[in-house]
Amino acid sequence: MYKFPKDSKLNNPEFIFGVATASYQIEGSTNVDDRCESIWDTFCATPGMVYKQHNGDVACNHYNLYEQDVDLIASLNVDAYRLSIAWPRIIKEDGSVNQKGLDFYDRLISALEKKNITVMATLYHWDLPQYLEDKGGWLNRETSIKFVEYADVVSKYFGDRIGFYVTLNEPWCSAFHGYRYGIHAPGIADEASGFLACHNLLLAHGMAMPILRKNAKKSKHGIVLNFTPNYPVDESSIEAAKFADDEHTHWFIKPIMEGKYPESVYQQFIDYMPTIEVNDMAIISEKIDFLGVNFYSRSMVTNGRQGKVSDTILKKLERAEIRILESDDVLEDETKAEQLQKLMNQKESHYLSVDLQDVERTHIGWEVYPKALLRLLTDLHRIYKLPPVYITENGAAVDDHVVDGVVDDEQRYRYYQNHLLMIHEAIKMGVDVRGYFAWSLMDNFEWAEGYKMRFGIVYVDYETQERTLKKSAIKFKEFLNARKKGLL
Ligand code: FCB
């Protein structure tokens, strides 16, 4: 089982342990109970965007197997479950509420309540209704208002039964992967679109906060951001790494905590900046009750053109190029040539991500570097006046196999042990971390990587839908059982 020093807060039942998933990645049943199409249905159906053109049509069939999945969650002895609610199941195209969608989450939440499992629900984990994308998606300020209406419906209906409401999961991914690099739905590769989508997403978050507070007074309300700290490869790259942090970390957290975008990035991308209306920054910086931190890895950054451009970045740019060349739905007022030019500028940008040689990586290619989590938490704590922090995602992709009924995911349980130790250290250094959610409860649809990447602590056989606890899960189960019994 996982082990921490005797005095560790992690050994105290007040520290929440949970597992996490997201609607499109596990539910399946995309065509039932009047669910609308989401941008991920469309994106998956577009050739070349998702590994082997996999999609979420069936996924883990959780929509039908939710009862057995709740039993599975309970069997791990966890305190909480982080799920996401699918907007396309809740609000129909004409704006009316789909009761059948609410009923599904009602059944799921009731099952969790029976097992005494606290619910953390993310309202937007990337599955935007396609009918909203057809009107511009996150490039249209109206979408932020639609999000507030949806958040109002859900929080009025479930109120305090949901202990933690998360407005958005990783707006960096929605905005930059979705609208700037074009590698996630809706697949737009355009600098200005990326920044505009970001602004509208953050507005949606800020505008929803007071509504959530009013409808669920006893619940906690916050947002989940993803962090991949940038490290310089050498002394000449220190400034470059700092800029990369401004662009990818502070661009998202600073407006929320301080009502400002980082000036360095604003100036660098001045031609691509969205219009910011008078009250916007005050809305975005509405106080949050908690910050959700998703952490997987770090990124190495070099100044200028030394070193090799990282494969991940190259892959992103290549996909974006193909998308621009092949599609007709790029922004109307720009030629493809202009868009390609922008991409080229990105390649020539004054910093580059590089891949270090001879370091441990997970199956998805991300470096294993737990110390970056400690540094991230202490840095954020030093720079901002943070509310309580929950690690809302952390985990590893491993090329798992069931051998004689056993999945020995050694790399993953080592990953968990070492990252949890860093959280223990961060708490000792004064960071108020209150909980931890492993990504993910079970293997699932890993976005552009399809079913190739397995992040679960539970193995899913997609042919039979059989679930098998991996060793990493058994270690959680044992640790949490010992903790419950006061044996630590
Ligand atoms: C995060 C996403 C989550 C999952 C993990 C691996 O960016 O929030 O849905 O895909 O990465």
Short mmCIF file of N, CA and C in Angstrom, two decimals, residues 309-476:
data_model
loop_
_atom_site.label_atom_id
_atom_site.label_comp_id
_atom_site.label_asym_id
_atom_site.label_seq_id
_atom_site.Cartn_x
_atom_site.Cartn_y
_atom_site.Cartn_z
N VAL A 309 12.96 20.45 -31.53
CA VAL A 309 11.59 20.77 -31.12
C VAL A 309 10.94 19.48 -30.62
N SER A 310 10.20 19.58 -29.52
CA SER A 310 9.65 18.35 -28.95
C SER A 310 8.66 17.71 -29.91
N ASP A 311 8.61 16.39 -29.86
CA ASP A 311 7.74 15.64 -30.77
C ASP A 311 6.28 16.03 -30.56
N THR A 312 5.93 16.27 -29.30
CA THR A 312 4.54 16.63 -29.01
C THR A 312 4.17 17.93 -29.71
N ILE A 313 5.06 18.91 -29.63
CA ILE A 313 4.77 20.20 -30.25
C ILE A 313 4.71 20.03 -31.78
N LEU A 314 5.67 19.27 -32.31
CA LEU A 314 5.66 19.07 -33.76
C LEU A 314 4.37 18.40 -34.21
N LYS A 315 3.97 17.40 -33.42
CA LYS A 315 2.75 16.68 -33.75
C LYS A 315 1.57 17.66 -33.77
N LYS A 316 1.55 18.54 -32.76
CA LYS A 316 0.47 19.53 -32.68
C LYS A 316 0.46 20.40 -33.92
N LEU A 317 1.64 20.90 -34.28
CA LEU A 317 1.70 21.83 -35.41
C LEU A 317 1.34 21.12 -36.71
N GLU A 318 1.82 19.88 -36.85
CA GLU A 318 1.51 19.15 -38.07
C GLU A 318 0.01 18.93 -38.21
N ARG A 319 -0.62 18.50 -37.08
CA ARG A 319 -2.06 18.27 -37.13
C ARG A 319 -2.79 19.56 -37.49
N ALA A 320 -2.31 20.65 -36.90
CA ALA A 320 -2.96 21.94 -37.17
C ALA A 320 -2.81 22.31 -38.64
N GLU A 321 -1.64 22.02 -39.21
CA GLU A 321 -1.43 22.32 -40.63
C GLU A 321 -2.37 21.53 -41.51
N ILE A 322 -2.47 20.24 -41.20
CA ILE A 322 -3.35 19.39 -42.01
C ILE A 322 -4.78 19.91 -41.94
N ARG A 323 -5.15 20.26 -40.71
CA ARG A 323 -6.51 20.75 -40.48
C ARG A 323 -6.79 22.00 -41.34
N ILE A 324 -5.84 22.89 -41.34
CA ILE A 324 -6.04 24.13 -42.11
C ILE A 324 -6.11 23.82 -43.60
N LEU A 325 -5.19 22.97 -44.06
CA LEU A 325 -5.14 22.69 -45.49
C LEU A 325 -6.38 21.96 -45.97
N GLU A 326 -6.92 21.09 -45.11
CA GLU A 326 -8.02 20.24 -45.58
C GLU A 326 -9.41 20.78 -45.32
N SER A 327 -9.51 21.75 -44.42
CA SER A 327 -10.87 22.10 -44.05
C SER A 327 -11.34 23.42 -44.67
N ASP A 328 -12.65 23.53 -44.75
CA ASP A 328 -13.21 24.76 -45.29
C ASP A 328 -13.70 25.67 -44.18
N ASP A 329 -13.70 25.14 -42.94
CA ASP A 329 -14.34 25.93 -41.89
C ASP A 329 -13.36 26.76 -41.06
N VAL A 330 -12.27 27.17 -41.65
CA VAL A 330 -11.38 28.09 -40.96
C VAL A 330 -12.03 29.47 -40.96
N LEU A 331 -11.52 30.37 -40.13
CA LEU A 331 -12.16 31.68 -40.03
C LEU A 331 -12.34 32.31 -41.41
N GLU A 332 -13.52 32.86 -41.61
CA GLU A 332 -13.86 33.31 -42.96
C GLU A 332 -12.99 34.44 -43.48
N ASP A 333 -12.61 35.35 -42.59
CA ASP A 333 -11.91 36.53 -43.07
C ASP A 333 -10.41 36.31 -43.23
N GLU A 334 -9.99 35.09 -43.12
CA GLU A 334 -8.56 34.85 -43.28
C GLU A 334 -8.30 33.78 -44.32
N THR A 335 -7.28 33.96 -45.06
CA THR A 335 -6.95 32.91 -46.02
C THR A 335 -6.18 31.82 -45.30
N LYS A 336 -6.16 30.67 -45.91
CA LYS A 336 -5.40 29.58 -45.31
C LYS A 336 -3.92 29.94 -45.22
N ALA A 337 -3.46 30.65 -46.22
CA ALA A 337 -2.05 31.04 -46.23
C ALA A 337 -1.71 31.87 -45.00
N GLU A 338 -2.60 32.78 -44.67
CA GLU A 338 -2.36 33.62 -43.49
C GLU A 338 -2.33 32.78 -42.23
N GLN A 339 -3.24 31.84 -42.17
CA GLN A 339 -3.27 30.97 -40.98
C GLN A 339 -2.00 30.15 -40.88
N LEU A 340 -1.56 29.63 -42.01
CA LEU A 340 -0.33 28.83 -42.00
C LEU A 340 0.85 29.70 -41.57
N GLN A 341 0.84 30.95 -42.01
CA GLN A 341 1.91 31.85 -41.63
C GLN A 341 1.97 32.01 -40.11
N LYS A 342 0.79 32.08 -39.51
CA LYS A 342 0.74 32.22 -38.05
C LYS A 342 1.34 30.99 -37.38
N LEU A 343 1.03 29.84 -37.94
CA LEU A 343 1.59 28.62 -37.38
C LEU A 343 3.11 28.61 -37.48
N MET A 344 3.59 29.08 -38.63
CA MET A 344 5.04 29.14 -38.82
C MET A 344 5.65 30.06 -37.77
N ASN A 345 4.99 31.18 -37.49
CA ASN A 345 5.50 32.10 -36.48
C ASN A 345 5.63 31.39 -35.15
N GLN A 346 4.66 30.52 -34.90
CA GLN A 346 4.69 29.79 -33.64
C GLN A 346 5.93 28.90 -33.59
N LYS A 347 6.24 28.27 -34.72
CA LYS A 347 7.42 27.42 -34.77
C LYS A 347 8.68 28.24 -34.52
N GLU A 348 8.64 29.50 -34.97
CA GLU A 348 9.81 30.35 -34.83
C GLU A 348 9.78 31.13 -33.52
N SER A 349 8.81 30.85 -32.67
CA SER A 349 8.63 31.66 -31.46
C SER A 349 9.90 31.65 -30.62
N HIS A 350 10.02 32.61 -29.70
CA HIS A 350 11.31 32.77 -29.06
C HIS A 350 11.61 31.75 -27.98
N TYR A 351 10.74 30.79 -27.78
CA TYR A 351 11.15 29.64 -26.97
C TYR A 351 10.59 28.38 -27.60
N LEU A 352 11.22 27.29 -27.27
CA LEU A 352 10.79 26.01 -27.83
C LEU A 352 10.75 24.97 -26.73
N SER A 353 9.78 24.08 -26.82
CA SER A 353 9.78 22.95 -25.89
C SER A 353 10.66 21.87 -26.48
N VAL A 354 11.47 21.27 -25.65
CA VAL A 354 12.36 20.22 -26.15
C VAL A 354 12.17 18.97 -25.31
N ASP A 355 12.53 17.83 -25.89
CA ASP A 355 12.46 16.57 -25.15
C ASP A 355 13.83 16.25 -24.59
N LEU A 356 13.90 16.01 -23.29
CA LEU A 356 15.17 15.54 -22.71
C LEU A 356 15.36 14.08 -23.07
N GLN A 357 16.62 13.71 -23.25
CA GLN A 357 16.92 12.30 -23.52
C GLN A 357 17.11 11.58 -22.17
N ASP A 358 17.00 10.29 -22.17
CA ASP A 358 17.32 9.47 -21.00
C ASP A 358 16.56 9.86 -19.73
N VAL A 359 15.31 10.19 -19.85
CA VAL A 359 14.52 10.41 -18.64
C VAL A 359 13.36 9.42 -18.67
N GLU A 360 12.78 9.17 -17.51
CA GLU A 360 11.65 8.24 -17.49
C GLU A 360 10.40 8.90 -18.07
N ARG A 361 9.72 8.18 -18.93
CA ARG A 361 8.48 8.71 -19.51
C ARG A 361 7.36 7.69 -19.34
N THR A 362 6.11 8.20 -19.35
CA THR A 362 4.98 7.28 -19.33
C THR A 362 4.62 6.93 -20.78
N HIS A 363 3.65 6.06 -20.95
CA HIS A 363 3.29 5.56 -22.28
C HIS A 363 2.91 6.70 -23.24
N ILE A 364 2.39 7.79 -22.71
CA ILE A 364 1.96 8.90 -23.57
C ILE A 364 3.14 9.83 -23.90
N GLY A 365 4.30 9.54 -23.31
CA GLY A 365 5.50 10.32 -23.63
C GLY A 365 5.81 11.42 -22.63
N TRP A 366 5.01 11.54 -21.60
CA TRP A 366 5.23 12.62 -20.63
C TRP A 366 6.30 12.21 -19.62
N GLU A 367 7.23 13.15 -19.36
CA GLU A 367 8.31 12.85 -18.42
C GLU A 367 7.75 12.66 -17.01
N VAL A 368 8.34 11.72 -16.28
CA VAL A 368 7.96 11.55 -14.87
C VAL A 368 8.91 12.40 -14.04
N TYR A 369 8.37 13.41 -13.39
CA TYR A 369 9.24 14.32 -12.63
C TYR A 369 8.45 14.89 -11.44
N PRO A 370 8.29 14.08 -10.40
CA PRO A 370 7.43 14.48 -9.26
C PRO A 370 7.83 15.79 -8.60
N LYS A 371 9.12 16.09 -8.59
CA LYS A 371 9.55 17.32 -7.90
C LYS A 371 8.89 18.57 -8.48
N ALA A 372 8.51 18.50 -9.75
CA ALA A 372 7.86 19.67 -10.36
C ALA A 372 6.53 19.96 -9.69
N LEU A 373 5.90 18.93 -9.14
CA LEU A 373 4.62 19.14 -8.45
C LEU A 373 4.86 19.93 -7.15
N LEU A 374 5.90 19.55 -6.44
CA LEU A 374 6.23 20.28 -5.21
C LEU A 374 6.56 21.73 -5.53
N ARG A 375 7.38 21.91 -6.56
CA ARG A 375 7.75 23.28 -6.90
C ARG A 375 6.54 24.09 -7.35
N LEU A 376 5.70 23.47 -8.14
CA LEU A 376 4.50 24.15 -8.61
C LEU A 376 3.66 24.64 -7.42
N LEU A 377 3.40 23.73 -6.49
CA LEU A 377 2.51 24.08 -5.37
C LEU A 377 3.12 25.18 -4.51
N THR A 378 4.41 25.09 -4.25
CA THR A 378 5.03 26.12 -3.39
C THR A 378 5.12 27.45 -4.16
N ASP A 379 5.38 27.39 -5.46
CA ASP A 379 5.41 28.63 -6.27
C ASP A 379 4.05 29.32 -6.27
N LEU A 380 3.01 28.53 -6.55
CA LEU A 380 1.67 29.14 -6.60
C LEU A 380 1.32 29.74 -5.25
N HIS A 381 1.71 29.03 -4.19
CA HIS A 381 1.42 29.49 -2.83
C HIS A 381 2.15 30.81 -2.54
N ARG A 382 3.36 30.91 -3.07
CA ARG A 382 4.17 32.13 -2.84
C ARG A 382 3.61 33.30 -3.67
N ILE A 383 3.21 33.02 -4.89
CA ILE A 383 2.82 34.10 -5.80
C ILE A 383 1.39 34.59 -5.55
N TYR A 384 0.50 33.66 -5.24
CA TYR A 384 -0.92 34.04 -5.12
C TYR A 384 -1.44 33.78 -3.71
N LYS A 385 -2.54 34.44 -3.42
CA LYS A 385 -3.25 34.15 -2.16
C LYS A 385 -4.22 33.02 -2.46
N LEU A 386 -3.74 31.81 -2.37
CA LEU A 386 -4.55 30.68 -2.83
C LEU A 386 -5.66 30.31 -1.84
N PRO A 387 -6.80 29.90 -2.37
CA PRO A 387 -7.80 29.27 -1.51
C PRO A 387 -7.33 27.82 -1.26
N PRO A 388 -8.05 27.01 -0.48
CA PRO A 388 -7.67 25.60 -0.34
C PRO A 388 -7.50 24.94 -1.72
N VAL A 389 -6.52 24.07 -1.79
CA VAL A 389 -6.19 23.42 -3.06
C VAL A 389 -6.59 21.95 -3.02
N TYR A 390 -7.13 21.47 -4.11
CA TYR A 390 -7.36 20.03 -4.28
C TYR A 390 -6.60 19.61 -5.52
N ILE A 391 -5.86 18.53 -5.42
CA ILE A 391 -5.24 17.98 -6.62
C ILE A 391 -6.36 17.19 -7.29
N THR A 392 -6.88 17.73 -8.39
CA THR A 392 -8.09 17.16 -8.98
C THR A 392 -7.79 16.12 -10.07
N GLU A 393 -6.52 16.09 -10.52
CA GLU A 393 -6.08 15.02 -11.43
C GLU A 393 -4.59 14.84 -11.29
N ASN A 394 -4.17 13.57 -11.30
CA ASN A 394 -2.76 13.21 -11.31
C ASN A 394 -2.73 11.73 -11.64
N GLY A 395 -1.84 11.33 -12.53
CA GLY A 395 -1.82 9.92 -12.88
C GLY A 395 -0.91 9.66 -14.05
N ALA A 396 -0.84 8.39 -14.46
CA ALA A 396 0.11 8.01 -15.49
C ALA A 396 -0.52 7.06 -16.50
N ALA A 397 -0.13 7.22 -17.77
CA ALA A 397 -0.56 6.27 -18.80
C ALA A 397 0.48 5.16 -18.85
N VAL A 398 0.00 3.93 -18.77
CA VAL A 398 0.91 2.78 -18.82
C VAL A 398 0.34 1.79 -19.85
N ASP A 399 1.23 1.10 -20.53
CA ASP A 399 0.80 0.11 -21.51
C ASP A 399 0.44 -1.18 -20.75
N ASP A 400 -0.75 -1.19 -20.16
CA ASP A 400 -1.12 -2.26 -19.24
C ASP A 400 -1.60 -3.52 -19.96
N HIS A 401 -1.36 -4.64 -19.30
CA HIS A 401 -1.88 -5.92 -19.80
C HIS A 401 -2.35 -6.75 -18.62
N VAL A 402 -3.42 -7.50 -18.84
CA VAL A 402 -3.87 -8.41 -17.77
C VAL A 402 -3.14 -9.74 -17.97
N VAL A 403 -2.41 -10.15 -16.96
CA VAL A 403 -1.72 -11.44 -17.03
C VAL A 403 -2.22 -12.28 -15.85
N ASP A 404 -2.85 -13.40 -16.17
CA ASP A 404 -3.45 -14.26 -15.14
C ASP A 404 -4.32 -13.45 -14.18
N GLY A 405 -5.11 -12.59 -14.71
CA GLY A 405 -6.06 -11.83 -13.89
C GLY A 405 -5.43 -10.67 -13.12
N VAL A 406 -4.11 -10.43 -13.34
CA VAL A 406 -3.43 -9.39 -12.57
C VAL A 406 -2.88 -8.32 -13.51
N VAL A 407 -3.00 -7.04 -13.11
CA VAL A 407 -2.36 -5.97 -13.88
C VAL A 407 -1.31 -5.34 -12.96
N ASP A 408 -0.06 -5.67 -13.24
CA ASP A 408 1.02 -5.16 -12.39
C ASP A 408 1.54 -3.85 -12.99
N ASP A 409 0.89 -2.75 -12.64
CA ASP A 409 1.24 -1.44 -13.22
C ASP A 409 2.27 -0.73 -12.34
N GLU A 410 3.42 -1.35 -12.25
CA GLU A 410 4.49 -0.88 -11.36
C GLU A 410 4.80 0.60 -11.57
N GLN A 411 4.90 1.02 -12.84
CA GLN A 411 5.26 2.42 -13.09
C GLN A 411 4.19 3.35 -12.52
N ARG A 412 2.94 2.93 -12.64
CA ARG A 412 1.87 3.80 -12.15
C ARG A 412 1.86 3.88 -10.64
N TYR A 413 2.01 2.74 -9.93
CA TYR A 413 1.93 2.89 -8.46
C TYR A 413 3.16 3.59 -7.90
N ARG A 414 4.27 3.47 -8.61
CA ARG A 414 5.45 4.25 -8.19
C ARG A 414 5.18 5.74 -8.42
N TYR A 415 4.56 6.02 -9.54
CA TYR A 415 4.19 7.41 -9.88
C TYR A 415 3.29 7.99 -8.78
N TYR A 416 2.27 7.24 -8.38
CA TYR A 416 1.36 7.74 -7.33
C TYR A 416 2.10 7.95 -6.02
N GLN A 417 2.85 6.95 -5.62
CA GLN A 417 3.58 7.05 -4.34
C GLN A 417 4.46 8.30 -4.34
N ASN A 418 5.21 8.50 -5.39
CA ASN A 418 6.17 9.61 -5.40
C ASN A 418 5.50 10.98 -5.52
N HIS A 419 4.41 11.05 -6.24
CA HIS A 419 3.71 12.33 -6.33
C HIS A 419 2.98 12.65 -5.02
N LEU A 420 2.43 11.63 -4.40
CA LEU A 420 1.75 11.86 -3.11
C LEU A 420 2.76 12.34 -2.06
N LEU A 421 3.97 11.82 -2.12
CA LEU A 421 5.00 12.27 -1.17
C LEU A 421 5.30 13.76 -1.36
N MET A 422 5.27 14.21 -2.61
CA MET A 422 5.51 15.63 -2.89
C MET A 422 4.38 16.49 -2.31
N ILE A 423 3.18 15.95 -2.34
CA ILE A 423 2.05 16.69 -1.76
C ILE A 423 2.22 16.76 -0.25
N HIS A 424 2.65 15.66 0.31
CA HIS A 424 2.94 15.66 1.75
C HIS A 424 3.97 16.75 2.08
N GLU A 425 5.01 16.84 1.27
CA GLU A 425 6.05 17.87 1.49
C GLU A 425 5.46 19.27 1.35
N ALA A 426 4.65 19.46 0.32
CA ALA A 426 4.07 20.78 0.08
C ALA A 426 3.21 21.22 1.27
N ILE A 427 2.47 20.29 1.81
CA ILE A 427 1.62 20.62 2.97
C ILE A 427 2.51 21.04 4.14
N LYS A 428 3.61 20.29 4.31
CA LYS A 428 4.54 20.65 5.40
C LYS A 428 5.11 22.05 5.20
N MET A 429 5.24 22.44 3.93
CA MET A 429 5.80 23.76 3.64
C MET A 429 4.72 24.85 3.63
N GLY A 430 3.53 24.50 4.04
CA GLY A 430 2.51 25.53 4.24
C GLY A 430 1.43 25.63 3.18
N VAL A 431 1.48 24.78 2.16
CA VAL A 431 0.44 24.86 1.13
C VAL A 431 -0.80 24.10 1.64
N ASP A 432 -1.95 24.73 1.50
CA ASP A 432 -3.17 24.16 2.07
C ASP A 432 -3.83 23.18 1.09
N VAL A 433 -3.23 22.00 0.95
CA VAL A 433 -3.80 20.99 0.05
C VAL A 433 -4.75 20.13 0.88
N ARG A 434 -5.99 20.03 0.42
CA ARG A 434 -7.01 19.32 1.21
C ARG A 434 -7.45 17.98 0.64
N GLY A 435 -7.03 17.70 -0.61
CA GLY A 435 -7.50 16.44 -1.17
C GLY A 435 -6.77 16.07 -2.45
N TYR A 436 -7.02 14.85 -2.90
CA TYR A 436 -6.29 14.29 -4.04
C TYR A 436 -7.20 13.35 -4.81
N PHE A 437 -7.28 13.54 -6.12
CA PHE A 437 -8.08 12.66 -6.97
C PHE A 437 -7.17 12.00 -8.00
N ALA A 438 -7.18 10.68 -8.03
CA ALA A 438 -6.37 9.97 -9.02
C ALA A 438 -7.09 10.02 -10.37
N TRP A 439 -6.34 10.36 -11.40
CA TRP A 439 -6.87 10.22 -12.76
C TRP A 439 -6.30 8.95 -13.33
N SER A 440 -7.09 7.96 -13.54
CA SER A 440 -8.54 8.01 -13.52
C SER A 440 -9.06 6.76 -12.82
N LEU A 441 -10.34 6.79 -12.45
CA LEU A 441 -10.96 5.59 -11.90
C LEU A 441 -10.68 4.40 -12.80
N MET A 442 -10.95 4.57 -14.09
CA MET A 442 -10.77 3.42 -15.00
C MET A 442 -10.27 3.91 -16.37
N ASP A 443 -9.71 2.99 -17.13
CA ASP A 443 -9.26 3.32 -18.49
C ASP A 443 -10.45 3.91 -19.24
N ASN A 444 -10.16 4.85 -20.13
CA ASN A 444 -11.28 5.48 -20.85
C ASN A 444 -10.81 6.14 -22.14
N PHE A 445 -11.72 6.83 -22.78
CA PHE A 445 -11.44 7.48 -24.06
C PHE A 445 -10.52 8.68 -23.83
N GLU A 446 -9.26 8.54 -24.24
CA GLU A 446 -8.28 9.58 -23.94
C GLU A 446 -8.18 10.58 -25.11
N TRP A 447 -9.30 11.24 -25.40
CA TRP A 447 -9.36 12.34 -26.37
C TRP A 447 -8.65 11.99 -27.69
N ALA A 448 -7.74 12.83 -28.14
CA ALA A 448 -7.11 12.59 -29.45
C ALA A 448 -6.34 11.26 -29.50
N GLU A 449 -6.04 10.70 -28.34
CA GLU A 449 -5.30 9.44 -28.29
C GLU A 449 -6.24 8.23 -28.30
N GLY A 450 -7.54 8.47 -28.34
CA GLY A 450 -8.51 7.37 -28.37
C GLY A 450 -8.33 6.43 -27.18
N TYR A 451 -8.49 5.13 -27.44
CA TYR A 451 -8.39 4.14 -26.35
C TYR A 451 -6.98 3.58 -26.19
N LYS A 452 -6.05 4.20 -26.94
CA LYS A 452 -4.68 3.69 -26.92
C LYS A 452 -4.02 3.92 -25.55
N MET A 453 -4.32 5.04 -24.94
CA MET A 453 -3.68 5.39 -23.68
C MET A 453 -4.56 4.99 -22.50
N ARG A 454 -3.99 4.20 -21.61
CA ARG A 454 -4.75 3.75 -20.44
C ARG A 454 -4.28 4.50 -19.20
N PHE A 455 -5.18 5.27 -18.61
CA PHE A 455 -4.86 6.06 -17.41
C PHE A 455 -5.53 5.51 -16.16
N GLY A 456 -6.32 4.44 -16.29
CA GLY A 456 -7.12 3.98 -15.16
C GLY A 456 -6.30 3.30 -14.08
N ILE A 457 -6.86 3.31 -12.84
CA ILE A 457 -6.29 2.42 -11.83
C ILE A 457 -7.09 1.11 -11.88
N VAL A 458 -8.16 1.14 -12.68
CA VAL A 458 -8.92 -0.08 -12.97
C VAL A 458 -8.83 -0.32 -14.48
N TYR A 459 -8.53 -1.55 -14.84
CA TYR A 459 -8.40 -1.93 -16.25
C TYR A 459 -9.78 -2.17 -16.85
N VAL A 460 -9.99 -1.66 -18.06
CA VAL A 460 -11.26 -1.93 -18.75
C VAL A 460 -10.98 -2.75 -20.00
N ASP A 461 -11.63 -3.89 -20.08
CA ASP A 461 -11.60 -4.69 -21.30
C ASP A 461 -12.75 -4.16 -22.16
N TYR A 462 -12.43 -3.45 -23.23
CA TYR A 462 -13.48 -2.76 -24.00
C TYR A 462 -14.38 -3.73 -24.76
N GLU A 463 -13.92 -4.98 -24.95
CA GLU A 463 -14.77 -5.96 -25.63
C GLU A 463 -15.88 -6.43 -24.69
N THR A 464 -15.50 -6.75 -23.46
CA THR A 464 -16.46 -7.36 -22.52
C THR A 464 -16.96 -6.37 -21.48
N GLN A 465 -16.34 -5.21 -21.41
CA GLN A 465 -16.62 -4.20 -20.37
C GLN A 465 -16.31 -4.72 -18.97
N GLU A 466 -15.44 -5.71 -18.90
CA GLU A 466 -15.04 -6.21 -17.59
C GLU A 466 -14.03 -5.25 -16.98
N ARG A 467 -14.15 -5.01 -15.70
CA ARG A 467 -13.23 -4.14 -14.97
C ARG A 467 -12.34 -4.99 -14.06
N THR A 468 -11.03 -4.69 -14.05
CA THR A 468 -10.09 -5.42 -13.18
C THR A 468 -9.25 -4.41 -12.42
N LEU A 469 -9.23 -4.54 -11.11
CA LEU A 469 -8.40 -3.62 -10.31
C LEU A 469 -6.93 -3.85 -10.64
N LYS A 470 -6.23 -2.78 -10.99
CA LYS A 470 -4.78 -2.90 -11.19
C LYS A 470 -4.11 -2.80 -9.81
N LYS A 471 -2.82 -3.11 -9.77
CA LYS A 471 -2.15 -3.05 -8.46
C LYS A 471 -2.20 -1.65 -7.87
N SER A 472 -2.13 -0.64 -8.73
CA SER A 472 -2.18 0.74 -8.21
C SER A 472 -3.49 0.99 -7.46
N ALA A 473 -4.57 0.38 -7.92
CA ALA A 473 -5.88 0.53 -7.26
C ALA A 473 -5.89 -0.24 -5.94
N ILE A 474 -5.32 -1.43 -5.97
CA ILE A 474 -5.30 -2.26 -4.75
C ILE A 474 -4.53 -1.54 -3.64
N LYS A 475 -3.48 -0.82 -4.05
CA LYS A 475 -2.70 -0.08 -3.05
C LYS A 475 -3.49 1.08 -2.45
N PHE A 476 -4.34 1.72 -3.27
CA PHE A 476 -5.22 2.77 -2.72
C PHE A 476 -6.20 2.14 -1.73
#
